[in-house]
Tab-separated table of C-alpha atoms and ligand atoms in Angstrom:
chain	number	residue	atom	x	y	z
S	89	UNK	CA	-83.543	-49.870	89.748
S	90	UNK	CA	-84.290	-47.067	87.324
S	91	UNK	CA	-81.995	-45.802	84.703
S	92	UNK	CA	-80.465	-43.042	86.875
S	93	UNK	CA	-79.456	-45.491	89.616
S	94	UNK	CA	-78.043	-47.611	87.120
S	95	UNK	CA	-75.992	-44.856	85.935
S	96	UNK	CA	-74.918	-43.848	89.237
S	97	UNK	CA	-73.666	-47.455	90.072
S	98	UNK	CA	-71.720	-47.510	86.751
S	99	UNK	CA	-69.947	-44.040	86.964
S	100	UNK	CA	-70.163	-42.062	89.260
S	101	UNK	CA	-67.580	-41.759	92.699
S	102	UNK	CA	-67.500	-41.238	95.882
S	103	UNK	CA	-64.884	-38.242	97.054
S	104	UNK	CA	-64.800	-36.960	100.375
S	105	UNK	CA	-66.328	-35.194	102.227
S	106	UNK	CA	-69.463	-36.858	100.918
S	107	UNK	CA	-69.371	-35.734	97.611
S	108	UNK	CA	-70.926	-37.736	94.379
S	109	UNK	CA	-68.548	-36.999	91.550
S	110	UNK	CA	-70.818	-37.240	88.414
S	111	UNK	CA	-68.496	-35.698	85.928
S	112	UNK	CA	-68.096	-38.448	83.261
S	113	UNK	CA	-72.095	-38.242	82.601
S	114	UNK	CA	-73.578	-34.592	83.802
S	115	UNK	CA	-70.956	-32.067	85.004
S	116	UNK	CA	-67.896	-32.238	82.741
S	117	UNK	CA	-68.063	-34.491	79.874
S	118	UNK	CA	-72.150	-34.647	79.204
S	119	UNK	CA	-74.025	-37.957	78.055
S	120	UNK	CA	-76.526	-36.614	75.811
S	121	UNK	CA	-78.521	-39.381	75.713
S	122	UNK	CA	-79.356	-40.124	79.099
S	123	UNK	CA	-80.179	-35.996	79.201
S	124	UNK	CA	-82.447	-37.232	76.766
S	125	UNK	CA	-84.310	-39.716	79.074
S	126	UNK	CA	-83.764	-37.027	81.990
S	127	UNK	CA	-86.379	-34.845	79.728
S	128	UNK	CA	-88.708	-37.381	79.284
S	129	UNK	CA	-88.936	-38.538	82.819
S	130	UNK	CA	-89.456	-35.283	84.379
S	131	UNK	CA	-92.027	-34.452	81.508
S	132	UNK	CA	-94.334	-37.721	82.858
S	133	UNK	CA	-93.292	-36.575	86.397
S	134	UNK	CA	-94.897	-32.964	85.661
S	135	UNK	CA	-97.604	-34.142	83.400
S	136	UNK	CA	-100.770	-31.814	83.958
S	137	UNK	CA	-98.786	-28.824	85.885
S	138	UNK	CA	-98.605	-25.940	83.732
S	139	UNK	CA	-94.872	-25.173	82.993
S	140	UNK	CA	-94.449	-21.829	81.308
S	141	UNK	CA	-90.850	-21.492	81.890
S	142	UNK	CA	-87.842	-23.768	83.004
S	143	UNK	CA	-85.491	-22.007	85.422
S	144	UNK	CA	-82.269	-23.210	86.707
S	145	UNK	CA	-78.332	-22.167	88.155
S	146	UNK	CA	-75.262	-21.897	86.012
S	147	UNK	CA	-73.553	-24.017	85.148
S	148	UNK	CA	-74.217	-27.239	85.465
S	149	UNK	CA	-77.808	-26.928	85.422
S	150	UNK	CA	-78.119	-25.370	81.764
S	151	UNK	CA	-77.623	-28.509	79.786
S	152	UNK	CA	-80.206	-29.914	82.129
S	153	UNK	CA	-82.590	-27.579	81.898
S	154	UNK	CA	-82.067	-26.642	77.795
S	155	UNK	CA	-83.207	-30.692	77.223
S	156	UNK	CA	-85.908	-30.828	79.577
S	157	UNK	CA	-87.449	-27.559	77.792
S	158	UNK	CA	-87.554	-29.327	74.303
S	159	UNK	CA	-89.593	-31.771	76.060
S	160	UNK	CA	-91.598	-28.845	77.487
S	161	UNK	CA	-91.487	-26.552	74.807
S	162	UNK	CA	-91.029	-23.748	76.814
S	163	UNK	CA	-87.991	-21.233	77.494
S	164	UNK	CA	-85.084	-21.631	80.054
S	165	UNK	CA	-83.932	-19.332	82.007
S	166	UNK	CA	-80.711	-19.849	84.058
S	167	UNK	CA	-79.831	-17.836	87.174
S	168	UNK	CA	-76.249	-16.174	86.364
S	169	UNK	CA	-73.765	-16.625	89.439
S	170	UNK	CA	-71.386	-13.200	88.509
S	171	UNK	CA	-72.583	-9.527	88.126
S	172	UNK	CA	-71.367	-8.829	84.482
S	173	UNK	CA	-71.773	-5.998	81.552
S	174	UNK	CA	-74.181	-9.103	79.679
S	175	UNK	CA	-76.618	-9.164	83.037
S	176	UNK	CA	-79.178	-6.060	83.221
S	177	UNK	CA	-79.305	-4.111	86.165
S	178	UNK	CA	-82.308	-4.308	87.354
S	179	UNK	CA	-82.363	-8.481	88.898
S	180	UNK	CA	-83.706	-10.170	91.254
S	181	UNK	CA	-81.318	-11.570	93.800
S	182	UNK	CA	-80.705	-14.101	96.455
S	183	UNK	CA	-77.589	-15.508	98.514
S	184	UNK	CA	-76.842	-19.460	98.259
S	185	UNK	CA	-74.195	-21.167	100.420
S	186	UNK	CA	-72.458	-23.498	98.083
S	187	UNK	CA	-71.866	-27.117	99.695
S	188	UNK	CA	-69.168	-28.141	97.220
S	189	UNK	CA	-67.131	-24.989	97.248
S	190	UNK	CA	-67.424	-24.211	101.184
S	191	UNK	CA	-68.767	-20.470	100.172
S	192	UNK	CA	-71.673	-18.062	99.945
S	193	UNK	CA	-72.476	-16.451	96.568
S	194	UNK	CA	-75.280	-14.460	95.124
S	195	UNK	CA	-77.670	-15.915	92.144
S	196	UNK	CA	-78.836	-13.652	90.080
S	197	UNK	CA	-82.082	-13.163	87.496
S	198	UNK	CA	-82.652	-9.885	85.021
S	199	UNK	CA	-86.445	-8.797	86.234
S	200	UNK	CA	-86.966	-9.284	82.375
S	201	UNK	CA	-87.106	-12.926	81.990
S	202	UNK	CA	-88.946	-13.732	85.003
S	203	UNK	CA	-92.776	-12.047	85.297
S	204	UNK	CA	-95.582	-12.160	87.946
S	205	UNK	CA	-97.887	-15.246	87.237
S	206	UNK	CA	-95.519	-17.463	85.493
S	207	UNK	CA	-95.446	-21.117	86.636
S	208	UNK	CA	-92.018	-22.692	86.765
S	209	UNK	CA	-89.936	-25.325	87.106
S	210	UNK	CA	-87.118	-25.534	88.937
S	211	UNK	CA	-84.538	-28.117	87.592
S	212	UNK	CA	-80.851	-29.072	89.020
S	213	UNK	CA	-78.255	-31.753	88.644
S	214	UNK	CA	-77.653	-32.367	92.593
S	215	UNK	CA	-80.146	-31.830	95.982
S	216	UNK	CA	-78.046	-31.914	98.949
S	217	UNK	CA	-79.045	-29.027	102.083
S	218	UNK	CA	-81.812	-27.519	99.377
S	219	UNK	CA	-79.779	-24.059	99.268
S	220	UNK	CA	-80.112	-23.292	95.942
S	221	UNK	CA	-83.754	-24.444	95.777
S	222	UNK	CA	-84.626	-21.825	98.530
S	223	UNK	CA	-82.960	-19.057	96.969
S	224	UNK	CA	-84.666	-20.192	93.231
S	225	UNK	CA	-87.658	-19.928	95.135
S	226	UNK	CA	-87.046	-16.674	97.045
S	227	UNK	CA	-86.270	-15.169	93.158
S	228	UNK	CA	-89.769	-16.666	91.877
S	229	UNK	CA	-91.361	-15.241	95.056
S	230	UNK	CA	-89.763	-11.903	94.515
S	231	UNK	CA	-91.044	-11.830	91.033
S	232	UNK	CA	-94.593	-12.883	91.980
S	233	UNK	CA	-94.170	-16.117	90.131
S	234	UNK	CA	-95.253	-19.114	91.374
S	235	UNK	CA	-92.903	-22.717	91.889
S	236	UNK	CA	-95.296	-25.271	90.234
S	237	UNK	CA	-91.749	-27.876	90.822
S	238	UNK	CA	-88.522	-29.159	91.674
S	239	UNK	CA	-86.954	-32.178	89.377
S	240	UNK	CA	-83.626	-33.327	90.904
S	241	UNK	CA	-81.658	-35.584	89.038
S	242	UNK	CA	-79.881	-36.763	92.154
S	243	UNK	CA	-80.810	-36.246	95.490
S	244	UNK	CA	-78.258	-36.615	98.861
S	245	UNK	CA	-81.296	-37.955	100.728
S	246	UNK	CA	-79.220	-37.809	103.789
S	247	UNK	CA	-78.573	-33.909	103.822
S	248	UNK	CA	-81.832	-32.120	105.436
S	249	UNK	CA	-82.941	-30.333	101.773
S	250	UNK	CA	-85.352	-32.535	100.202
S	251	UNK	CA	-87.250	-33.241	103.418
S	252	UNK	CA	-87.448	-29.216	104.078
S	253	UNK	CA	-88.549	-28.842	100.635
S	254	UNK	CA	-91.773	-31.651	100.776
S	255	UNK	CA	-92.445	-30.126	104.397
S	256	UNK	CA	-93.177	-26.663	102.614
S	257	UNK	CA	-95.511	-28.475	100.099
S	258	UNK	CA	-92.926	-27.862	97.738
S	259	UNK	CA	-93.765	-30.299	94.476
S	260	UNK	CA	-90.181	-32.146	94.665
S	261	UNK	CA	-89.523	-35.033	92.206
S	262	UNK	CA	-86.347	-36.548	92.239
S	263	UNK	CA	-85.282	-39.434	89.789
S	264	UNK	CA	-82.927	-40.318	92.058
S	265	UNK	CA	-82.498	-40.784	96.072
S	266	UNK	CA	-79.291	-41.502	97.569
S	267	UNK	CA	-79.675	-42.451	101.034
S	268	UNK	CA	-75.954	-43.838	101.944
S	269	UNK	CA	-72.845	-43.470	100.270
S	270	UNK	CA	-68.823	-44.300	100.690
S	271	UNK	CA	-66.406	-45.314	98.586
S	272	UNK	CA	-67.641	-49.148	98.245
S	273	UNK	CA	-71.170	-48.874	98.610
S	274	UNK	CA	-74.072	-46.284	97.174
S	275	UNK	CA	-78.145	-47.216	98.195
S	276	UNK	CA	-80.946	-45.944	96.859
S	277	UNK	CA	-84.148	-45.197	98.985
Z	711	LIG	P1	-77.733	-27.535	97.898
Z	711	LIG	O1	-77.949	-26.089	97.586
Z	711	LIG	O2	-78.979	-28.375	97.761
Z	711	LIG	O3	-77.051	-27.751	99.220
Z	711	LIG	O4	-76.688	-28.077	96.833
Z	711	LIG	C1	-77.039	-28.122	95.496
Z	711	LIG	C2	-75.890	-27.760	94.622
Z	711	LIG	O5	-74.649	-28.176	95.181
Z	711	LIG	C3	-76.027	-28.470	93.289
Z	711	LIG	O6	-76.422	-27.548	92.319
Z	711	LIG	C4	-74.655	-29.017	92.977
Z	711	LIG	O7	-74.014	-28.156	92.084
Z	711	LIG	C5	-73.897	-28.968	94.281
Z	711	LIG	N1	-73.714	-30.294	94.923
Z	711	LIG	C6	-74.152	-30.647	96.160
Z	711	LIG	N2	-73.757	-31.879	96.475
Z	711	LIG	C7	-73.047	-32.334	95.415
Z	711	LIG	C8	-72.365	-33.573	95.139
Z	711	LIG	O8	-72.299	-34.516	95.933
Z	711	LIG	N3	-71.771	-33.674	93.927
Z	711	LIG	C9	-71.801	-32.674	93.010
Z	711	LIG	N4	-71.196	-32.903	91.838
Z	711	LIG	N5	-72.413	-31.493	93.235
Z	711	LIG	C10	-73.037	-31.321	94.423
């Protein structure tokens, strides 16, 4: 078992409606630490892909992503959810359908911080239909990027998303797998 199942097991519920609640650890209260070995294991995962840029979706993807970079020395960039005075006008755009809140909502990226020929990594806490990877990856196509990977931390492996993702040759690495859950019982694939 690695150190994300084990984590997992420890803390994390069960709610319904088939939702992992994860919020003692990554999305309320924040254990810095295992962020820590989150960083390093995606930096051995991605070892000889050329990262220039870490992208991922507010919010609970920034502390993610802000770790992982000092591992990759490289920027983040986090898609930005609301249209606001702070974002530039000129963005590129894409519509997600949010799992957890029942809703569709647009992501957003200023056309400055992402440019043709970049390589990037995608990074999120949670993998569930693969939504929000599509519409990271319809942003990065707009921009004439390219999507050198995905690093999950956890990944519902019984919602379609991470399947569709490795059937499109997308470079998917998840630390974790989950491939049953309910209130008494999680297993890992
Ligand atoms: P997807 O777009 O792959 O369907 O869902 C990914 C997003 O939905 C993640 O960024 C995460 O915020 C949220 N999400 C999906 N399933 C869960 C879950 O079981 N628990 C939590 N905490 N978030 C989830």
């Amino acid at each position: 078992m690695n150190f994300v199942e084990e984590k997992i097991l420890k803390e994390a519920r069960v709610e319904d409606g088939a939702v992992l609640k994860v919020d003692s650890f990554l999305n309320h209260q924040i254990d810095v630490d295992f962020l820590n070995q989150i960083g390093k294991r995606f930096k051995e995962l991605f070892e000889g892909e050329k990262i220039d840029k870490i992208v991922t979706i507010e919010a609970s993807g920034i502390a993610i992503a802000c770790i992982c970079a000092q591992y990759f020395n490289v920027p983040v960039v986090f898609a930005k959810k609301t249209e606001s005075k702070n974002l530039d006008k000129e963005t590129y755009k894409s519509q997600v359908y949010s799992y957890t809140k029942a809703k569709h909502y647009n992501i957003m990226i200023s056309k400055r911080y992402l440019s043709e020929g970049e390589s990037i990594l995608f990074v999120d806490d949670f993998l569930a239909n693969g939504m929000a990877a599509v519409a990271i990856k319809d942003i990065i196509d707009q921009a004439g990027a390219k999507l050198a990977g995905v690093g999950i931390v956890i990944e519902k492996g019984f919602q379609e998303g991470g399947d569709e993702l490795r059937a499109k040759g997308i470079n998917l690495k998840s630390l974790a797998i989950i491939d049953k859950m309910d209130k008494d019982c999680i297993s890992f694939r």
